[in-house]
CSV table of C-alpha atoms in Angstrom, one decimal:
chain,number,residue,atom,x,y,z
A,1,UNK,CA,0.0,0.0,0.0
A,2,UNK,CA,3.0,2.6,0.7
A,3,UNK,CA,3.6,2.3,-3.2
A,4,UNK,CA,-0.4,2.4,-3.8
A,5,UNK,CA,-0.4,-1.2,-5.4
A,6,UNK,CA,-3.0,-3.6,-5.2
A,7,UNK,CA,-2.5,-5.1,-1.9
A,8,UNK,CA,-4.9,-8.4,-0.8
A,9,UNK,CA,-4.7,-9.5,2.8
A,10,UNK,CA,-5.0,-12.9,3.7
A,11,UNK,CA,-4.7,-15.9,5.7
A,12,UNK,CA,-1.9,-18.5,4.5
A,13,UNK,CA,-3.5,-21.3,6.1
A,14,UNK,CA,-7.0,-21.0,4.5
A,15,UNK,CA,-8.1,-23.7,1.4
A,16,UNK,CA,-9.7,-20.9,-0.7
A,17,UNK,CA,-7.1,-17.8,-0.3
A,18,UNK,CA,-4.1,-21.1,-1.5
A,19,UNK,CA,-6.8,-21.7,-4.2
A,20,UNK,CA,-6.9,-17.5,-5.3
A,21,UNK,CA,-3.3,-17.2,-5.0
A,22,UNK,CA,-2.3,-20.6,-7.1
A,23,UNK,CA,-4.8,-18.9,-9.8
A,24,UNK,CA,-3.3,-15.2,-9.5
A,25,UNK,CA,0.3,-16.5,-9.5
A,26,UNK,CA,0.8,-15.6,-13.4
A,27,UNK,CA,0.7,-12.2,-12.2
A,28,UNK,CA,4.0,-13.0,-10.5
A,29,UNK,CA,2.9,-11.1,-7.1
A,30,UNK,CA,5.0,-9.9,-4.3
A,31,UNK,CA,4.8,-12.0,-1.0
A,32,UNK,CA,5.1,-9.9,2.2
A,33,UNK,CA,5.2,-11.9,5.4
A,34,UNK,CA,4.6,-9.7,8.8
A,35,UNK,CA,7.6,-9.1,10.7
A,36,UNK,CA,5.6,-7.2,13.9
A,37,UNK,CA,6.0,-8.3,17.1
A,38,UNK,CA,2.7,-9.3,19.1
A,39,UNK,CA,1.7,-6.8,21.4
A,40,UNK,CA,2.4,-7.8,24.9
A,41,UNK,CA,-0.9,-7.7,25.8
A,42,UNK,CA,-2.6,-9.8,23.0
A,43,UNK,CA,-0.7,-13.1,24.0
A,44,UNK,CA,-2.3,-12.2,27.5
A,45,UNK,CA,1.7,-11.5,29.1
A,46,UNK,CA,1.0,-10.0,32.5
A,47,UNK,CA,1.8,-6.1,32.0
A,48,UNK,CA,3.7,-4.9,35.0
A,49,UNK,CA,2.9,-2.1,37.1
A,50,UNK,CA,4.9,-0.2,36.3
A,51,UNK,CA,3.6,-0.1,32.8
A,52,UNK,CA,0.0,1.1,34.0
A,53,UNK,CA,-2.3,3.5,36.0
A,54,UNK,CA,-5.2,1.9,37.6
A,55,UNK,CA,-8.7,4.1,38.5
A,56,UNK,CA,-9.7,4.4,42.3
A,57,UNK,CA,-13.1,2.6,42.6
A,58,UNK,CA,-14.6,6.2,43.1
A,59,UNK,CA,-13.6,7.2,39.7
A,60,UNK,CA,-14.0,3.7,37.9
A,61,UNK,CA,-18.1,3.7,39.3
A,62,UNK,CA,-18.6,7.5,37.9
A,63,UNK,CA,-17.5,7.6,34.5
A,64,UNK,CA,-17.4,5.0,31.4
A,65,UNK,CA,-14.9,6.2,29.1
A,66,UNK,CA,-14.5,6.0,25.1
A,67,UNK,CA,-12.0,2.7,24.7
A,68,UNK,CA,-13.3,1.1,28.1
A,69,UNK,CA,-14.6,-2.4,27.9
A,70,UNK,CA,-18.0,-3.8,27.1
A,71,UNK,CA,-19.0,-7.3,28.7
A,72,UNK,CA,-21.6,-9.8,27.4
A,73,UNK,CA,-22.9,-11.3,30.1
A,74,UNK,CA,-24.6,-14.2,27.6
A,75,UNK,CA,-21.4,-15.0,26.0
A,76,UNK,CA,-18.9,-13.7,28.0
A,77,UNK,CA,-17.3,-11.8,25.6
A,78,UNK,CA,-15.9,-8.1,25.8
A,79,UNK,CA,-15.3,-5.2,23.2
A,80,UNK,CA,-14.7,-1.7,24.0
A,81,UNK,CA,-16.8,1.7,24.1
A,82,UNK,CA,-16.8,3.8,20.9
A,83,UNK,CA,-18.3,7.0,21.2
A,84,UNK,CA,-21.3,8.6,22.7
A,85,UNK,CA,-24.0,9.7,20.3
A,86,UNK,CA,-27.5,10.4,20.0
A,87,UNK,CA,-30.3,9.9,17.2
A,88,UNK,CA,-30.4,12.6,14.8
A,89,UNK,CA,-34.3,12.7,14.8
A,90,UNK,CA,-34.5,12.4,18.8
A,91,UNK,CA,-32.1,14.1,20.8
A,92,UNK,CA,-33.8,12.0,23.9
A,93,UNK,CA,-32.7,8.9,22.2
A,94,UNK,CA,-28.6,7.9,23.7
A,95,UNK,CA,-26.6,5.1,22.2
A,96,UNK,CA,-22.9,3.9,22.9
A,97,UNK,CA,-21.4,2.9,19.4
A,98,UNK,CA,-19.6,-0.2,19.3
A,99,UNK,CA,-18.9,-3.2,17.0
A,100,UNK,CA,-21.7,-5.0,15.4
A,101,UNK,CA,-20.1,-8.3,16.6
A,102,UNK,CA,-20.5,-7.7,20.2
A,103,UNK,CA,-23.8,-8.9,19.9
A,104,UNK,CA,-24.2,-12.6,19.6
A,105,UNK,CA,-26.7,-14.0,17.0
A,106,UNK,CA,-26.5,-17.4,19.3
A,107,UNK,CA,-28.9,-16.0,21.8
A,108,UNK,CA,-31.9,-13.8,22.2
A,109,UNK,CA,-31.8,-10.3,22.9
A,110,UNK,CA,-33.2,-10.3,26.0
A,111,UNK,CA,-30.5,-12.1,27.8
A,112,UNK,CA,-28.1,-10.2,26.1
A,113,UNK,CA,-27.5,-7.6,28.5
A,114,UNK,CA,-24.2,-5.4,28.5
A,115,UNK,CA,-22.0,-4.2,31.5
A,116,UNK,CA,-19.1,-1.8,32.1
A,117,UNK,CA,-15.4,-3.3,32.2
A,118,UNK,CA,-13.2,-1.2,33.1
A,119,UNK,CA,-9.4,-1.3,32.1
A,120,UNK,CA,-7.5,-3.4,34.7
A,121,UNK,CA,-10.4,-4.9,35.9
A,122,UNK,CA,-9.6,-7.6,38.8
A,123,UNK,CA,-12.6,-7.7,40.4
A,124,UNK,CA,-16.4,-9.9,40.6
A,125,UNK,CA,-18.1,-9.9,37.7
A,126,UNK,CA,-21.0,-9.5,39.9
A,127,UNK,CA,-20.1,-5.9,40.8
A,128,UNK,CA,-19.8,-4.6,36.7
A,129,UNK,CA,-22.3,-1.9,36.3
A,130,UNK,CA,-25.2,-2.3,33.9
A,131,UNK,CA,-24.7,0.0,30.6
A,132,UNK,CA,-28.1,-1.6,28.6
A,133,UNK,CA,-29.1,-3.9,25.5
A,134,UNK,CA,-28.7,-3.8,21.8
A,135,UNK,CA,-30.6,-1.2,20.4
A,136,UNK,CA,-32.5,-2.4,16.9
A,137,UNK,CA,-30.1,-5.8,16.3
A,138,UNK,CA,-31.8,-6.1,13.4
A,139,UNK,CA,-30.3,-3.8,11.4
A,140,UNK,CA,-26.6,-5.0,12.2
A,141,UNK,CA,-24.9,-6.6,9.5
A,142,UNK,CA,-23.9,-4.1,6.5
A,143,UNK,CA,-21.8,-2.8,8.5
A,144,UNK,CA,-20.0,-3.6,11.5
A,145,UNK,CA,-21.4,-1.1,14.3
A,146,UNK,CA,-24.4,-1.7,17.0
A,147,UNK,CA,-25.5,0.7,19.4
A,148,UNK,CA,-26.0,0.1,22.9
A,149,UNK,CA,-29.5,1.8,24.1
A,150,UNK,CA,-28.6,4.1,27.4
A,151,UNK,CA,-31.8,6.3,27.0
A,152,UNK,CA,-33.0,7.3,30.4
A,153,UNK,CA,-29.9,6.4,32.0
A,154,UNK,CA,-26.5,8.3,33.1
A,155,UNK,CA,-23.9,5.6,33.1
A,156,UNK,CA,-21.0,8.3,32.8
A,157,UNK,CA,-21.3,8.3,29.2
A,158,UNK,CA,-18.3,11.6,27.9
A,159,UNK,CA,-17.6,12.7,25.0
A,160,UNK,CA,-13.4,11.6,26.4
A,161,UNK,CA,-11.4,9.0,25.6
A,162,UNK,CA,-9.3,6.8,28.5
A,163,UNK,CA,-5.4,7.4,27.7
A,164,UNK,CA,-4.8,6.7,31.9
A,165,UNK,CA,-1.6,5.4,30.8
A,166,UNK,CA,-0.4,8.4,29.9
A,167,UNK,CA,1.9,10.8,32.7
A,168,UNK,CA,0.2,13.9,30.7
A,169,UNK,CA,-3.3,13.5,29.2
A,170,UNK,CA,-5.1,10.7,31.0
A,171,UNK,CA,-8.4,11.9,29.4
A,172,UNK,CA,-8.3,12.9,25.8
A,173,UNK,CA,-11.7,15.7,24.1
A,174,UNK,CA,-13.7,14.7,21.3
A,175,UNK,CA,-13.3,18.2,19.6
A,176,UNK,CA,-13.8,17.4,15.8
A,177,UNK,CA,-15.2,14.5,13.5
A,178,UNK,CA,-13.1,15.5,9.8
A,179,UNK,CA,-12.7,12.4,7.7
A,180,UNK,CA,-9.0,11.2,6.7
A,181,UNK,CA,-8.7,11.7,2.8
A,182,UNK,CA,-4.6,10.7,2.9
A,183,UNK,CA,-2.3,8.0,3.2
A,184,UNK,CA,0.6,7.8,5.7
A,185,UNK,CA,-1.6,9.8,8.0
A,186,UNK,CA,-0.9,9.0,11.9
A,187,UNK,CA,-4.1,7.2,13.2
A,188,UNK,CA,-4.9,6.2,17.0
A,189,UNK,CA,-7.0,3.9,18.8
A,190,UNK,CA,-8.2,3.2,22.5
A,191,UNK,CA,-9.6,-0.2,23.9
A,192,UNK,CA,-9.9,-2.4,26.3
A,193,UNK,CA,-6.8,-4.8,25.4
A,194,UNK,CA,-3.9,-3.0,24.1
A,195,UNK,CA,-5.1,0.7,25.4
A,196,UNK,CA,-3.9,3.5,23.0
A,197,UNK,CA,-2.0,2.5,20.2
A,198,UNK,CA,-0.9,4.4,16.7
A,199,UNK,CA,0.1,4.1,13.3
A,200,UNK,CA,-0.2,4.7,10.3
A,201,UNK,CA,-3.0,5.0,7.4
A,202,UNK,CA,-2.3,2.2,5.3
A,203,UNK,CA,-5.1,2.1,2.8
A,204,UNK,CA,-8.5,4.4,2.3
A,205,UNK,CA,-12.1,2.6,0.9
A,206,UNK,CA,-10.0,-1.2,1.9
A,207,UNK,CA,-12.4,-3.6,1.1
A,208,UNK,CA,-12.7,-7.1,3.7
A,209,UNK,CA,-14.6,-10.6,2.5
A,210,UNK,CA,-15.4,-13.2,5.6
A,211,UNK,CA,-15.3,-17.0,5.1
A,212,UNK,CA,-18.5,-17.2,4.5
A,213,UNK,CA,-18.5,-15.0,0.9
A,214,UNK,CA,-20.2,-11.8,2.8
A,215,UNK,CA,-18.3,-8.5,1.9
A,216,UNK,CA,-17.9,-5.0,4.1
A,217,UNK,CA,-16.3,-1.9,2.4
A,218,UNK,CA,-15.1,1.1,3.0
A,219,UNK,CA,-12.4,0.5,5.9
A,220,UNK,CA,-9.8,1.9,6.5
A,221,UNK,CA,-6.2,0.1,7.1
A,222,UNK,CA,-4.0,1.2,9.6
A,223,UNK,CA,-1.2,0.0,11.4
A,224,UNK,CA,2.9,-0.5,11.7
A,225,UNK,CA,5.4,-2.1,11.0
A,226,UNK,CA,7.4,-2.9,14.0
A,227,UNK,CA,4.4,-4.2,16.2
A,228,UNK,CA,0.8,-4.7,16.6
A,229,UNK,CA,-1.9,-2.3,17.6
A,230,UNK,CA,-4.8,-3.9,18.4
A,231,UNK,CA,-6.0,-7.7,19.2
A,232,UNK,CA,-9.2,-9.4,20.7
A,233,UNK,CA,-11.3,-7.6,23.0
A,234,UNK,CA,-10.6,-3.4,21.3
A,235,UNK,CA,-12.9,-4.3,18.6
A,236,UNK,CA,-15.3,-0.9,19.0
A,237,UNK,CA,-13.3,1.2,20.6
A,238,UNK,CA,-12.9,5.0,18.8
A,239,UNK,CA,-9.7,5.7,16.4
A,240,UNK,CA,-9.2,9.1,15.8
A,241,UNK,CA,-6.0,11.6,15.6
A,242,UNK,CA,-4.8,14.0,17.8
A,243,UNK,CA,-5.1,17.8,17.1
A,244,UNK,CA,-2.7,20.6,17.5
A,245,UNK,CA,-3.1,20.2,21.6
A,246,UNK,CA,-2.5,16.7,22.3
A,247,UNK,CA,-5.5,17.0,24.7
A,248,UNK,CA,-7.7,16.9,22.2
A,249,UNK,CA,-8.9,14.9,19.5
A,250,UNK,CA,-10.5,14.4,16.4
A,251,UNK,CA,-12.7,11.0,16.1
A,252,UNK,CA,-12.3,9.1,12.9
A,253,UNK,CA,-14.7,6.1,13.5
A,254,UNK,CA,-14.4,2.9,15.6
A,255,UNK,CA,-11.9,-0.1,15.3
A,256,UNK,CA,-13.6,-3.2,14.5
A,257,UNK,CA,-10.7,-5.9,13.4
A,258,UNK,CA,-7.2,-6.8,13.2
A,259,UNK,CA,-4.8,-9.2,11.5
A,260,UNK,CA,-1.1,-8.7,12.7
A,261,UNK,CA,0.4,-5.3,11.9
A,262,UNK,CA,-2.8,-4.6,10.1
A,263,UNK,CA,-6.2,-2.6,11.9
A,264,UNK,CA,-9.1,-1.2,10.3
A,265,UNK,CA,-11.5,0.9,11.5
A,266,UNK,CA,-14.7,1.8,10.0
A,267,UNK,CA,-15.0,5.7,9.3
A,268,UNK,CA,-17.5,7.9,11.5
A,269,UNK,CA,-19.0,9.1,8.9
A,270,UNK,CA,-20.9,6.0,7.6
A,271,UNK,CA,-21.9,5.4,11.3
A,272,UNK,CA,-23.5,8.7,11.8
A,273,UNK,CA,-25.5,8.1,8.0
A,274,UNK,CA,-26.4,4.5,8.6
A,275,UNK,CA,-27.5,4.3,12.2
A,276,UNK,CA,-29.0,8.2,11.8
A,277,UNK,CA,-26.7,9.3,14.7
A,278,UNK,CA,-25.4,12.9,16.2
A,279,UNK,CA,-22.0,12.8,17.8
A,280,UNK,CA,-21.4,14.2,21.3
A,281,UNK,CA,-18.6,16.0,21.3
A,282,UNK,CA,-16.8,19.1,23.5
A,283,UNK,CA,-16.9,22.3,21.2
A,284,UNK,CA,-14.9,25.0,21.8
C-alpha cells in the first residue's frame, strides 16, 4: 500500500485464499510476510505495574470512558466503548457505538445484557455496572457497528477518551469529527486490550470478505510495521487523531478488526448516516 499497489490481505493457512493465490500466481505477485512483534498484551503477558495506571473505585463507578470495555454477560465476551451519540431525529434517544459483533446471534436479545469493564479490571463480575441492551439488532450486518441503548440512564457516558496510561493526558476531548482523505496519516485507537495505540493510514475505501463469501467496504487500514496495535477484545473502541493540543482529539470512527500489523476501522461518517446518529462532542 505505501507504493499504492494492489494489496490483498490474507490468511496463508485457508483452502480458498491457496486456491486465489495458485490462480493469481501468473501475475507473478510480491509475498510480504509480517515481521511485527505481538503486542504484549494480546498473547495475554501480564503487564507490569509499572507499565499502567489503575482508577480508584470512586472514579471507575462514575464515568465509562470511550476505549473502556463492554461485557456480554450471555457470551462472555468483551469489546470496547466507541463514542457517545444520539439519534439525529430524537435528541432523547442515547446510544454507545460499538462493534456489530459484540452482539451474539447465538442467543436472544433479551438475555443479552451489557456491563461496564473497566481497564485493569480484577474484580467480581457480579459488581460490573449495567450500561443496557442492543438497540435495533436487526439492522446490524452491513456494517459492523451496533448501538448500545442508554436512554433514560447516566452511566457516565463523555464525550473523552481513556489514555490513563499516559503521565500527561489521561483523558483525551472529542473536539472534531473530519474524515481522513490521505495515506501515511498517523491514526490512533483506544480499547480495552492494548489501550492507545498508533500508526499509520495504510489504505483508504479497503475492502474485507469473511469466510462465509459476505463483503464489508469502506475501511480503512491502519497500522505499523514494528508491532501490533490492536487484538481481541478493542474491537469498537474509537480511532481518531490528535489535534494541535494533544489534549484533544479528532474521532475518525471505531476499530472493528485486526490481522497482525494490520487494523481497520470503519470511518464515522458512515456510522453517523447508517444508524442516523449525532455525535457528542466538546466544542470549543
Amino acid at each position: 500500500m505505501k507504493l499504492n499497489n494492489v494489496v490483498i490481505r490474507h490468511l496463508k493457512k485457508d483452502k480458498k485464499n491457496k486456491d486465489f493465490i495458485k490462480s493469481a500466481s501468473r501475475y507473478k505477485p510480491i509475498f510480504i510476510k509480517p515481521t511485527a512483534s505481538p503486542h504484549p498484551r494480546c498473547n495475554k503477558t501480564k503487564v507490569k505495574a509499572s507499565q499502567t495506571r489503575i482508577l480508584n473505585r470512586g472514579q471507575i463507578i462514575q464515568k465509562t470512558l470511550n476505549g473502556d470495555g463492554i461485557y456480554n454477560k450471555a457470551d462472555r465476551s468483551k469489546c470496547s466503548v466507541g463514542f457517545w451519540a444520539r439519534s439525529n431525529k430524537n435528541e432523547n434517544l442515547n446510544y454507545l457505538v460499538t462493534a456489530g459483533y459484540c452482539y451474539d446471534w447465538r442467543f436472544n436479545t433479551t438475555i443479552q445484557n451489557f456491563y461496564h469493564y473497566p481497564w485493569n479490571f480484577n474484580e467480581s463480575l457480579d459488581s460490573l455496572r449495567f450500561l443496557g441492551k442492543m438497540a435495533k439488532p436487526d439492522n446490524i450486518g452491513k456494517y459492523d457497528f451496533g448501538l448500545i441503548n442508554i436512554t433514560g440512564r447516566n452511566v457516565g457516558q463523555s464525550p473523552v477518551i481513556n489514555n490513563i496510561d499516559s503521565e500527561t493526558y489521561v483523558e483525551l476531548i472529542i473536539e472534531s469529527n473530519n474524515i481522513i482523505t490521505s495515506h501515511g496519516t498517523h491514526l490512533c485507537k483506544s480499547g480495552l486490550t492494548t489501550h492507545v495505540t498508533c500508526g499509520y493510514v495504510r489504505g483508504l475505501g479497503a475492502v474485507g470478505v469473511h469466510k462465509d463469501g459476505v463483503t464489508e467496504d469502506n475501511f480503512i487500514f491502519y497500522g505499523k510495521d514494528s508491532f501490533e496495535t490492536s487484538c481481541e477484545g478493542d474491537s469498537g473502541g474509537p480511532a481518531f487523531s490528535y489535534l494541535q493540543s494533544l489534549l484533544k482529539v479528532n474521532l475518525i470512527g471505531i476499530h472493528i478488526s485486526h490481522l497482525k500489523d494490520f487494523s481497520a476501522s470503519l470511518p464515522l461518517d458512515i456510522i453517523l448516516r447508517e444508524g442516523e446518529l449525532e455525535l457528542v462532542k466538546v466544542s470549543g
